[in-house]
Coordinates of C-alpha atoms (C1' of nucleotides) in Angstrom, one line a residue:
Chain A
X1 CA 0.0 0.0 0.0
X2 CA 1.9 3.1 -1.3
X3 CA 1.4 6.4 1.1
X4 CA 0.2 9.9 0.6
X5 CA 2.8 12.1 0.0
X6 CA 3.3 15.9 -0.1
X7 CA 2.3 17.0 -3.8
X8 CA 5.0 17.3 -6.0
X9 CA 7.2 20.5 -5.5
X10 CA 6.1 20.5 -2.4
X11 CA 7.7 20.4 1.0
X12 CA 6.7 19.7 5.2
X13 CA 8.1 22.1 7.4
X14 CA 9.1 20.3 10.3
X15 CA 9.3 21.1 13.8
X16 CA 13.3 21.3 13.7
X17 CA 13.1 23.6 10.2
X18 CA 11.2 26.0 12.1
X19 CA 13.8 27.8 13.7
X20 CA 15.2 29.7 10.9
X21 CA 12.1 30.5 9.3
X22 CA 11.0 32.0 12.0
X23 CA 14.1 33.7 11.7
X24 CA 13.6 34.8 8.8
X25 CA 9.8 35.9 9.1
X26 CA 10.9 37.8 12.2
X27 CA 14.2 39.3 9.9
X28 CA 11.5 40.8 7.1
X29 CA 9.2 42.4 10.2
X30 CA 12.4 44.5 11.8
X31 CA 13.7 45.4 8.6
X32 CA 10.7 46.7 7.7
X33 CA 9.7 48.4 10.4
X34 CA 12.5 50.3 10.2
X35 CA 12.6 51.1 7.2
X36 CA 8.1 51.9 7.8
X37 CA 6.9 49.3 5.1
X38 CA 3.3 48.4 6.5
X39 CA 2.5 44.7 6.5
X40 CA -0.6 43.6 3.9
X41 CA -2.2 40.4 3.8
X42 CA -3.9 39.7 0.7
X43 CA -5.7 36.2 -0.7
X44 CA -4.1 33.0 -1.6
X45 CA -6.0 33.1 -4.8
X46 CA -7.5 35.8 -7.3
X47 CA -9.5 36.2 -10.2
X48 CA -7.1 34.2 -13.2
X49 CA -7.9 37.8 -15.3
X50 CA -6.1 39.3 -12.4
X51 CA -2.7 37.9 -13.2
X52 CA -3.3 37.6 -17.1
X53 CA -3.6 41.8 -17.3
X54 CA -1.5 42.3 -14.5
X55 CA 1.9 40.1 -15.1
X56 CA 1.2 39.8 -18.7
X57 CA -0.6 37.0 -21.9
X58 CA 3.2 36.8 -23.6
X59 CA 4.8 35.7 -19.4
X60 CA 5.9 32.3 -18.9
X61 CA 4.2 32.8 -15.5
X62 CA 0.7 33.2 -17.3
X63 CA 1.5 31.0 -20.0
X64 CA 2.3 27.7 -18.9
X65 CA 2.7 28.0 -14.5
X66 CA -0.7 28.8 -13.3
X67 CA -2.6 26.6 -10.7
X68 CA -6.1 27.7 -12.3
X69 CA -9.4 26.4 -11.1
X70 CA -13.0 26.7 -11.5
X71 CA -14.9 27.4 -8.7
X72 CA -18.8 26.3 -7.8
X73 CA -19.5 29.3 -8.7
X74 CA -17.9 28.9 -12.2
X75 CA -15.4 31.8 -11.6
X76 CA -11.7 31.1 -12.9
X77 CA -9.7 32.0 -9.9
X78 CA -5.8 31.2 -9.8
X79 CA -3.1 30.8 -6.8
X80 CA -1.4 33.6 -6.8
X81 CA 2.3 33.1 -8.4
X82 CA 3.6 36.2 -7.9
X83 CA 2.6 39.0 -5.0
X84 CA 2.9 42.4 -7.3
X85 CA -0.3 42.2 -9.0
X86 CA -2.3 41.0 -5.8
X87 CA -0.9 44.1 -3.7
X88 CA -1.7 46.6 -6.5
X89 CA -5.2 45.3 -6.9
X90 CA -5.7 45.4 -3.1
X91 CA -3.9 49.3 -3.6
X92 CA -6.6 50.3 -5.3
X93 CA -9.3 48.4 -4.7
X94 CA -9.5 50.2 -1.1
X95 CA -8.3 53.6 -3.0
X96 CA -4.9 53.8 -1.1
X97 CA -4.0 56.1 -3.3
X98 CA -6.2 58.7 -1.3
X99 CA -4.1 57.9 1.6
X100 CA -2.7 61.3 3.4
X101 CA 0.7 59.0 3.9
X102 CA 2.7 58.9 0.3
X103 CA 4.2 56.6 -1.0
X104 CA 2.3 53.7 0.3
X105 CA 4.8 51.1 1.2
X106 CA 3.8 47.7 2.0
X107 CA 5.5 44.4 2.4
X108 CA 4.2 40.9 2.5
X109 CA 4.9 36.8 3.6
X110 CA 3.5 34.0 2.2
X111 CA 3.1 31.1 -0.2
X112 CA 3.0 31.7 -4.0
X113 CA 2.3 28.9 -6.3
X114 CA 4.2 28.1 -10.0
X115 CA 3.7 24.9 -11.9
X116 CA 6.7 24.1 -12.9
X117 CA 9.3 21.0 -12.9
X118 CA 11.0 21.3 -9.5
X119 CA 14.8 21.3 -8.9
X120 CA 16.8 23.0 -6.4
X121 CA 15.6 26.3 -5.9
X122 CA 12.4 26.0 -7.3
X123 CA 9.4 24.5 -5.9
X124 CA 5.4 25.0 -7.0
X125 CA 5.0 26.2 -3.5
X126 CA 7.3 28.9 -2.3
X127 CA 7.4 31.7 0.3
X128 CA 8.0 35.4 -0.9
X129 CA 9.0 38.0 1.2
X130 CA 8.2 41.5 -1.5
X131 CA 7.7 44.8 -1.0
X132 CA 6.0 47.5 -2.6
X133 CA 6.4 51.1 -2.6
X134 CA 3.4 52.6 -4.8
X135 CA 2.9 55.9 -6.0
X136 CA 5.9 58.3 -5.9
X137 CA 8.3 58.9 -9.3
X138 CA 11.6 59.5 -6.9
X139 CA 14.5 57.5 -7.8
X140 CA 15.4 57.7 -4.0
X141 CA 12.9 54.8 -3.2
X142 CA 14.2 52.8 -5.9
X143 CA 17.3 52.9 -3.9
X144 CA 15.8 52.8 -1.1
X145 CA 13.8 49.4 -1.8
X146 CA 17.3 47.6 -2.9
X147 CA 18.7 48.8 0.1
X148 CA 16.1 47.2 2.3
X149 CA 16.5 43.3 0.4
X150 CA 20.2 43.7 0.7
X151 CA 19.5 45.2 4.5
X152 CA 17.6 41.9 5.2
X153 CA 20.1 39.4 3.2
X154 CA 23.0 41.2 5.5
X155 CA 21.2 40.7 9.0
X156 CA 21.3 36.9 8.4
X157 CA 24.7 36.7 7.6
X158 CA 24.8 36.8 4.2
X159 CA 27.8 37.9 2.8
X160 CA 28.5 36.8 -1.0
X161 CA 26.2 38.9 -2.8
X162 CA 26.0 40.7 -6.0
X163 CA 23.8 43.6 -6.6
X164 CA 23.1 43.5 -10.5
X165 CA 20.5 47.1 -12.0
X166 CA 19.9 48.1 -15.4
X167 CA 17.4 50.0 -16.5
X168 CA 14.3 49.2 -19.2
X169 CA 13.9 52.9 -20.0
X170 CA 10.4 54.4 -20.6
X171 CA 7.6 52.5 -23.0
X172 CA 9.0 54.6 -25.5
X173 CA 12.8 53.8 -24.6
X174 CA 11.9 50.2 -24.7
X175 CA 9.9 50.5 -27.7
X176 CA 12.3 52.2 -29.8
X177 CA 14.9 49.3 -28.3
X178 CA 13.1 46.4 -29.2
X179 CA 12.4 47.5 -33.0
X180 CA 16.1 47.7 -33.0
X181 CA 16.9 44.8 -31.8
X182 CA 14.3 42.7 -34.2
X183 CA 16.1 44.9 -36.7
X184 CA 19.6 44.0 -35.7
X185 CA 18.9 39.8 -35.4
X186 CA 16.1 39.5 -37.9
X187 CA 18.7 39.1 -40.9
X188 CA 20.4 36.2 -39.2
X189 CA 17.6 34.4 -36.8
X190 CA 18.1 31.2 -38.8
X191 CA 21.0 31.2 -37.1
X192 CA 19.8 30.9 -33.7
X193 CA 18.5 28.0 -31.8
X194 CA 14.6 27.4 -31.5
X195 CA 13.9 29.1 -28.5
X196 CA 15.3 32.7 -30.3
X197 CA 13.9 32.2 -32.7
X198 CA 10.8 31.9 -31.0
X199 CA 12.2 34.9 -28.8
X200 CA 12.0 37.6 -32.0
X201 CA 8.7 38.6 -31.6
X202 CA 7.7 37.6 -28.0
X203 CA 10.5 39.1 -26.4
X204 CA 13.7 40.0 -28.2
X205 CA 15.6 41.1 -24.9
X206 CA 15.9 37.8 -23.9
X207 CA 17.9 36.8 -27.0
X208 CA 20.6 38.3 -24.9
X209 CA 20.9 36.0 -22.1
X210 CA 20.3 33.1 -24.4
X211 CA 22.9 30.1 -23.3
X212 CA 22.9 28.4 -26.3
X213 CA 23.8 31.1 -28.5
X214 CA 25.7 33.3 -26.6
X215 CA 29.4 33.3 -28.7
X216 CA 27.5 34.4 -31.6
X217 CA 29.1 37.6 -33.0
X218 CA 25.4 39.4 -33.4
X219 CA 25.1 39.0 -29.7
X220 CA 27.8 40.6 -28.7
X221 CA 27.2 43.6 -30.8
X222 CA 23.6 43.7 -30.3
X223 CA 22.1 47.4 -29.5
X224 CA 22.2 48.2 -25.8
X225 CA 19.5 49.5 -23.7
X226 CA 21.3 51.7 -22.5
X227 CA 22.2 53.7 -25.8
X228 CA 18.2 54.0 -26.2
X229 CA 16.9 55.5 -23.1
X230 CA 15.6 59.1 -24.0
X231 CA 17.3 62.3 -21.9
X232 CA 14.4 61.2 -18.8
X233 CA 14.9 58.3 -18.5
X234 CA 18.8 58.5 -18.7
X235 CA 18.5 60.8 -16.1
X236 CA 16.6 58.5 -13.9
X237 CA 18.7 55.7 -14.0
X238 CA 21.3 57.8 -13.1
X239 CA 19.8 59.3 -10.2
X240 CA 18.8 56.2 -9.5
X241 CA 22.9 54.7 -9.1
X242 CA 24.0 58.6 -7.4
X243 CA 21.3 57.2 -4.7
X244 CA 22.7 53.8 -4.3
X245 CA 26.7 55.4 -4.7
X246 CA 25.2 57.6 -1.8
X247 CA 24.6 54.9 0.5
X248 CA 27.8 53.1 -0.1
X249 CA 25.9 50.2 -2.1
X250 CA 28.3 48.5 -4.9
X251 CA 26.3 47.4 -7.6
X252 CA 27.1 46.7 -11.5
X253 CA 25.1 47.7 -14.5
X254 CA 23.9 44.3 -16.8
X255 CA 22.3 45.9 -19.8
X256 CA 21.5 42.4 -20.4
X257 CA 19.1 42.0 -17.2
X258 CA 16.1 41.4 -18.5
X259 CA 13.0 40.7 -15.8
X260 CA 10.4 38.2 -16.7
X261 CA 7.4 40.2 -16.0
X262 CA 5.5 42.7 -18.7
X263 CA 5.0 45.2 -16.0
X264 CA 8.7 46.6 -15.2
X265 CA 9.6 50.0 -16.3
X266 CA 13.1 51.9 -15.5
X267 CA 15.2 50.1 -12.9
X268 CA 15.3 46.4 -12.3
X269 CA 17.6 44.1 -10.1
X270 CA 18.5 41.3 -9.4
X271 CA 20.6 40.3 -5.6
X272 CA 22.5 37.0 -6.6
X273 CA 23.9 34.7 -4.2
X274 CA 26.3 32.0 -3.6
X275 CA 26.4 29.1 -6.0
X276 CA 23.6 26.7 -4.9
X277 CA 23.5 24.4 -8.1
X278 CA 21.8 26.3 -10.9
X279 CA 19.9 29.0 -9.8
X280 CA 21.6 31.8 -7.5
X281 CA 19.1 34.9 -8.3
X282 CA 17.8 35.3 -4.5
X283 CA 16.0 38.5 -5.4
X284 CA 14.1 40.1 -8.1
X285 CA 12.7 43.3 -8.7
X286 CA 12.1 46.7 -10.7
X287 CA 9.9 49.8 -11.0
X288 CA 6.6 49.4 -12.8
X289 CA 4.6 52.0 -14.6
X290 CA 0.9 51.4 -15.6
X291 CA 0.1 48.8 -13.8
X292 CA -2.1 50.5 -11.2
X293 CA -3.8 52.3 -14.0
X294 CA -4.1 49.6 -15.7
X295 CA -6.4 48.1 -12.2
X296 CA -8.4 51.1 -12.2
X297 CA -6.1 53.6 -10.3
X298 CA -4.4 56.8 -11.2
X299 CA -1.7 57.1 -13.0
X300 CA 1.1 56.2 -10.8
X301 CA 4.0 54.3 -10.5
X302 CA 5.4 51.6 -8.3
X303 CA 8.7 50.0 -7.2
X304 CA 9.3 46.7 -4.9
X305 CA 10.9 43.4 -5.1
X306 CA 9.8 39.5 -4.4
X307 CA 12.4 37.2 -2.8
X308 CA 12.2 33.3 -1.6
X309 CA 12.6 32.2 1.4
X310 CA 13.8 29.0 0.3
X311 CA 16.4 30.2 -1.8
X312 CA 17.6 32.5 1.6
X313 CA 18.1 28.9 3.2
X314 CA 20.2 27.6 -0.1
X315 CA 22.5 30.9 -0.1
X316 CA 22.9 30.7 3.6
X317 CA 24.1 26.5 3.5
X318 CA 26.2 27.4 0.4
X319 CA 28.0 29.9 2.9
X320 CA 28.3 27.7 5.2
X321 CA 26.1 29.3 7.7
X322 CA 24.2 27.0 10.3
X323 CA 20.1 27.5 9.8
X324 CA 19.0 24.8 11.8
X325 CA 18.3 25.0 15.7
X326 CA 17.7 23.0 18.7
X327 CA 15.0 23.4 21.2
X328 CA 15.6 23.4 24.5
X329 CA 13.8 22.9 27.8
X330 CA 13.9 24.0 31.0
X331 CA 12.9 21.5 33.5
X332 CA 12.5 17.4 32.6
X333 CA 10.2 15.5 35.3
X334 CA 11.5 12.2 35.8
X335 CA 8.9 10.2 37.9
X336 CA 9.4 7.0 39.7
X337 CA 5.9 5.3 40.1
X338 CA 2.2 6.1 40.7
X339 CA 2.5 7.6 43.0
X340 CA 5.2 10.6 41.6
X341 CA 3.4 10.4 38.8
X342 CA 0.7 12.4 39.8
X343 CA 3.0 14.6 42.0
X344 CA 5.3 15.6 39.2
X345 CA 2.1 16.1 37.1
X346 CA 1.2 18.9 39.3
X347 CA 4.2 20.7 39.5
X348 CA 5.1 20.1 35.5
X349 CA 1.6 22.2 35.6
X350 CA 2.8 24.8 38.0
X351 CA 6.3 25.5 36.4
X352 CA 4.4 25.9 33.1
X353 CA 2.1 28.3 34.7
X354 CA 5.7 30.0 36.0
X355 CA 7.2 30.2 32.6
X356 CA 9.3 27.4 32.9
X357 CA 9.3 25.5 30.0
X358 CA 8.5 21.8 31.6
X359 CA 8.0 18.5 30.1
X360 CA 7.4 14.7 31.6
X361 CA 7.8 11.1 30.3
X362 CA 5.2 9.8 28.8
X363 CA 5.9 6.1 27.4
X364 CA 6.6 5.0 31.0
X365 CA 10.4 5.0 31.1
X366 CA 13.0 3.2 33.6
X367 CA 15.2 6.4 34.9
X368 CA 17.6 5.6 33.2
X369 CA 15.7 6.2 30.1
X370 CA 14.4 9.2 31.6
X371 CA 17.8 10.6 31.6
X372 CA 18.6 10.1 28.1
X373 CA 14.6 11.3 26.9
X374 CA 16.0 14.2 29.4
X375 CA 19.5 14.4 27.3
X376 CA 18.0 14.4 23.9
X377 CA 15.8 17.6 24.8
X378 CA 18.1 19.4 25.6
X379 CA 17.0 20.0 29.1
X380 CA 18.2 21.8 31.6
X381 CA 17.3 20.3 34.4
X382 CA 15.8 16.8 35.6
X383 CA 13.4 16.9 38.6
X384 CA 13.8 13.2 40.1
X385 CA 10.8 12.1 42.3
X386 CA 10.4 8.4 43.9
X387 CA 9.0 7.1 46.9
X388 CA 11.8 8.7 48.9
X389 CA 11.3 12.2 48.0
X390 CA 7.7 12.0 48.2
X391 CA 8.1 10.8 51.5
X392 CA 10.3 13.9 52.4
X393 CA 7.8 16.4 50.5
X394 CA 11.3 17.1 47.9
X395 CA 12.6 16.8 44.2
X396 CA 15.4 15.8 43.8
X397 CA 17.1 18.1 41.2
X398 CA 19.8 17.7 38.9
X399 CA 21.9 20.2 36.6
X400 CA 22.4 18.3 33.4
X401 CA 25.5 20.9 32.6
X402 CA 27.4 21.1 35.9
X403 CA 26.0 17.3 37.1
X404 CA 24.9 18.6 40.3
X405 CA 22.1 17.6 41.9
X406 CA 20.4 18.6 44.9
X407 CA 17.0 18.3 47.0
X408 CA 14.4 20.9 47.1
X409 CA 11.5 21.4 49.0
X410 CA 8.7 20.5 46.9
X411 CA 7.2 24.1 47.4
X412 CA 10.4 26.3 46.6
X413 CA 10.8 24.2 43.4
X414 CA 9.7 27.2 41.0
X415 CA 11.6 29.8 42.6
X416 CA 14.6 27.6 42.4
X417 CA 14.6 26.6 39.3
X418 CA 13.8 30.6 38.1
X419 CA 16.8 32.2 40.4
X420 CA 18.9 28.8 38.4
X421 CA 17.5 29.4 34.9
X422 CA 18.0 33.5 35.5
X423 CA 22.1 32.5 36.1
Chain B
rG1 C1' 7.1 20.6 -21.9
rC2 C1' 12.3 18.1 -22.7
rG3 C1' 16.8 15.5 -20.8
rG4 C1' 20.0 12.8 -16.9
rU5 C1' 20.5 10.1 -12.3
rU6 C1' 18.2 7.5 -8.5
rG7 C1' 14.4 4.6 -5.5
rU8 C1' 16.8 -1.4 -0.2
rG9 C1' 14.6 -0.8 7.8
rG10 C1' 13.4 5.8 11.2
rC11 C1' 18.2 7.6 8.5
rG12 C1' 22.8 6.5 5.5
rA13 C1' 24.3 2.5 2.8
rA14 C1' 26.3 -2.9 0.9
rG15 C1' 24.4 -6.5 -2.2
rU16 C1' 23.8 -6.4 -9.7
rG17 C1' 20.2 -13.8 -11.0
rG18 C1' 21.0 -19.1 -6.5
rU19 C1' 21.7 -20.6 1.8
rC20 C1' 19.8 -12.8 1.1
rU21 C1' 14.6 -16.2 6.2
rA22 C1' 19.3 -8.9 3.1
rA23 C1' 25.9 -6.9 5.4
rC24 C1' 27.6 -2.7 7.9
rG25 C1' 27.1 2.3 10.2
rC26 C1' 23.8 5.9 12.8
rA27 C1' 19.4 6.3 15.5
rC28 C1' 16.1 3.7 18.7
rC29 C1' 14.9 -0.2 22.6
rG30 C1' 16.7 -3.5 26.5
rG31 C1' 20.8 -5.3 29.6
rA32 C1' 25.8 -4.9 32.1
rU33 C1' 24.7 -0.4 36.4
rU34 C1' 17.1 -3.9 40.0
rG35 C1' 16.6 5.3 41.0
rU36 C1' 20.4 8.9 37.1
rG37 C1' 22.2 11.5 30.6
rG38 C1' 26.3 12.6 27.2
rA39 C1' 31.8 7.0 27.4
rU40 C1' 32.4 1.5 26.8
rC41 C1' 30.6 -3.5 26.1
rC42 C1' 26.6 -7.1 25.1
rG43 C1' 21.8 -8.1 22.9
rG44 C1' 17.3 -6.7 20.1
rC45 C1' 15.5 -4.1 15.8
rA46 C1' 13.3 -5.3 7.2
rU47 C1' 9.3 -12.9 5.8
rU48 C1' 11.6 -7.8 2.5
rC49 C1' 14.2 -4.5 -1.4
rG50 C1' 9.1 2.5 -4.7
rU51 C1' 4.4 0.3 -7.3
rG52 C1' 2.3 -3.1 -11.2
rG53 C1' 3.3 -6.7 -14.7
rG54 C1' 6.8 -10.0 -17.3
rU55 C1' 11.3 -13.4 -18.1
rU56 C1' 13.3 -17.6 -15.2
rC57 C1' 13.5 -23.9 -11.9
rG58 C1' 14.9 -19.4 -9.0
rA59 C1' 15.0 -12.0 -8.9
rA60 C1' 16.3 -6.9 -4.4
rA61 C1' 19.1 -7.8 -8.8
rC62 C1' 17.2 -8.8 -15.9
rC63 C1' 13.0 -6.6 -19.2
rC64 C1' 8.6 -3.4 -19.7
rA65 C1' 5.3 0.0 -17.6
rU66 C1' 4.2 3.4 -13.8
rC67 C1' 4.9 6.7 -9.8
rA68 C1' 8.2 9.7 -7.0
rA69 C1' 12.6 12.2 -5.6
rC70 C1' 17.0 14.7 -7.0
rC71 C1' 19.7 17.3 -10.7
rG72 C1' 19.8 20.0 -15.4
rC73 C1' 17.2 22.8 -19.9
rC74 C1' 13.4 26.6 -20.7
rC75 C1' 12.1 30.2 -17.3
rC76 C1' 12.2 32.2 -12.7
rA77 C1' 12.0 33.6 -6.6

RNA sequence: GCGGUUGUGGCGAAGUGGUCUAACGCACCGGAUUGUGGAUCCGGCAUUCGUGGGUUCGAAACCCAUCAACCGCCCCA
């Protein structure tokens, strides 16, 4: 009889993974409360037409990763794969943009869903950490939004990462870019592998980073971004680096970075990290224009970033930095009979009450078993009770560090332990 | 969607057609120490080798199918 297991892609989080996932959720809240991002918790799932206008038709996201279903009610809904579109739907649905406080920043947790072959790094169920700052045109908070990923990468220790920004230009910047670059590889696209070729019309940028064809000459000479973005756009990407210069950020200009969302305008990044098989982009991320216009809003712009906790944990293994923890515990009863039973019942209640983290054996132990139950916890102490104390109202307590072990009077056991565990 | 590798107890792993009623290590349980952990020694712990079918006198091993995991491609976080 074959088990159940976890769908494909998908992974338990278990007891002793906790640790530095809660980490890691608690890393996201500081950081952003410093940096006054306001938490927003929007729906697992949308309307599909949600993600189709709001990521883009041409997207492999929409194209081929969706978890779409019908519902009773015969609406197409979707999990969410992606948290921009959800939070700029949410922005205007409950007219944010009114809000006195401007920009709006908000950040987010929580599962997003991609159906796609996994492999390490990629999962159909993975946790984002994004944020979004909505409605103000200063290059300042496009710095000021990388500065917060890398802020958040830094506090957990890691240390090998690469800041990569280019910039897409304006619609009309891109638009002038991609007619030239359909001009530049159209001559030759026979010479290119399927996928290019497929890549002409869809999305010529990506011709760039292609890994099949990249030795061939019309690559490297291809036209540049760069050498297309009109005098306000230039300008913003450059205010955009003087901000990032300004804050002491190292970073290095990929005219090649191409994002795989419709949406992005002007600046996108990417933070890589250390070599974890094939994938190292930890962070993704970029300035979109039209988007909450294209919801129902005014006409303004956005900036944020999504990033995956479970890439965090790769990046931080590759580094060599320990993400698991053990769990501890103060006080072990270790009961000898009956009788003690029911005594060490009561006071494993009472140190709880206390604060004390307590536990007991429950699979009716010898005490020697007891001990090493007691040992693999991790506790501190071991409150020993047989006929003999019971008969002298103690516990007999032992300090699994130092060995010691003394009797206490059964009603000073809390403040003992405490004025112990306080040391 | 395509390609590669793998699938043996709780975990790691040997075995690649004939005493395999499956080695070894870790973990776990018990004992040496009849009330004391982290050390040592002794003992216990898979009628079964992902699942289904086939070949054979005989399969965990060979063949086919299927499922899954891992890795890679595309693409992404």
């Amino acid at each position: 009889m074959a088990i159940i297991t976890v769908p494909r892609g998908t992974v338990d989080l278990l007891p002793s993974d906790m640790s530095i996932w809660k980490r890691m959720e608690k890393t996201a809240e500081e950081v952003c409360r410093l940096y006054n991002y306001g938490e927003i918790r929007t729906p697992m799932f949308e309307a599909t037409d949600l993600f189709q206008r709001g990521v883009g038709e041409t997207t492999d996201i929409v194209q081929k990763e969706m978890y779409t279903f019908t519902d009773r009610g015969n609406r197409s809904l979707t999990l969410r794969p992606e948290g921009t579109a959800p939070v700029v739907r949410s922005y205007v649905e409950n007219k944010m943009y009114g809000d006195p406080n401007q920009p709006v920043k908000l950040y987010y947790c929580g599962p997003m869903f991609r159906y796609e072959r996994p492999q390490a790094g990629r999962q159909r169920q993975f946790t984002q950490f994004g944020v979004e700052a909505i409605g103000s045109d200063d290059p300042h908070i496009d710095a000021e939004v990388i500065s917060l990923a890398l802020e958040f990468y830094k506090r957990l220790g890691l240390k090998q990462l690469k800041l990569v920004i280019n910039s897409l230009g304006d619609l009309d910047s891109r638009k002038k870019h991609r007619e030239a670059l359909i001009r530049h590889f159209s001559p030759a696209i026979g010479e290119f592998c399927e996928d290019c070729q497929n890549r002409l019309e869809r999305n010529p940028l990506r011709i760039l980073d292609c890994k099949v064809d990249r030795e061939h000459p019309l690559i490297q000479s291809a036209p540049s971004i760069l050498d297309y973005l009109n005098e306000s756009s230039k300008a913003f990407f450059h205010a955009v680096k003087e901000a990032l210069d300004d804050m002491g950020i190292t970073y290095e200009v990929d005219p090649t970075l191409v994002r795989g969302l419709d949406y992005y305008h002007h600046t996108t990044f990417e933070i890589m990290g250390a070599d974890f098989g094939a994938i190292t982009t930890l962070c993704g991320g970029g300035r979109y224009n039209g988007l909450v216009e294209e919801f129902g809003g005014p006409r303004v712009s956005g900036i944020g970033f999504g990033l995956s906790f479970e890439r965090v944990i790769l990046a931080m293994k590759a580094e060599g930095l320990e993400v698991s923890g053990s769990r501890t515990l103060d006080c072990f009863f270790a009961p000898i009979g009956e009788k003690a039973r029911a005594v060490a019942t009561k006071l494993l209640y009472a140190c709880r009450k206390a604060g004390i983290s307590a536990d007991m054996d429950y699979m009716d132990r010898k005490v020697k078993a007891q001990f090493k139950q007691a040992d693999r916890l991790g506790a501190r102490f071991v409150a020993v009770l047989g006929d003999d104390e019971i008969a002298r109202h103690v516990l007999s307590i032992k300090d699994m560090e130092t060995g010691e072990q003394v009797d206490v009077e059964e009603d000073q056991i809390i403040d003992y332990l405490k004025t112990k565990l306080e040391d």
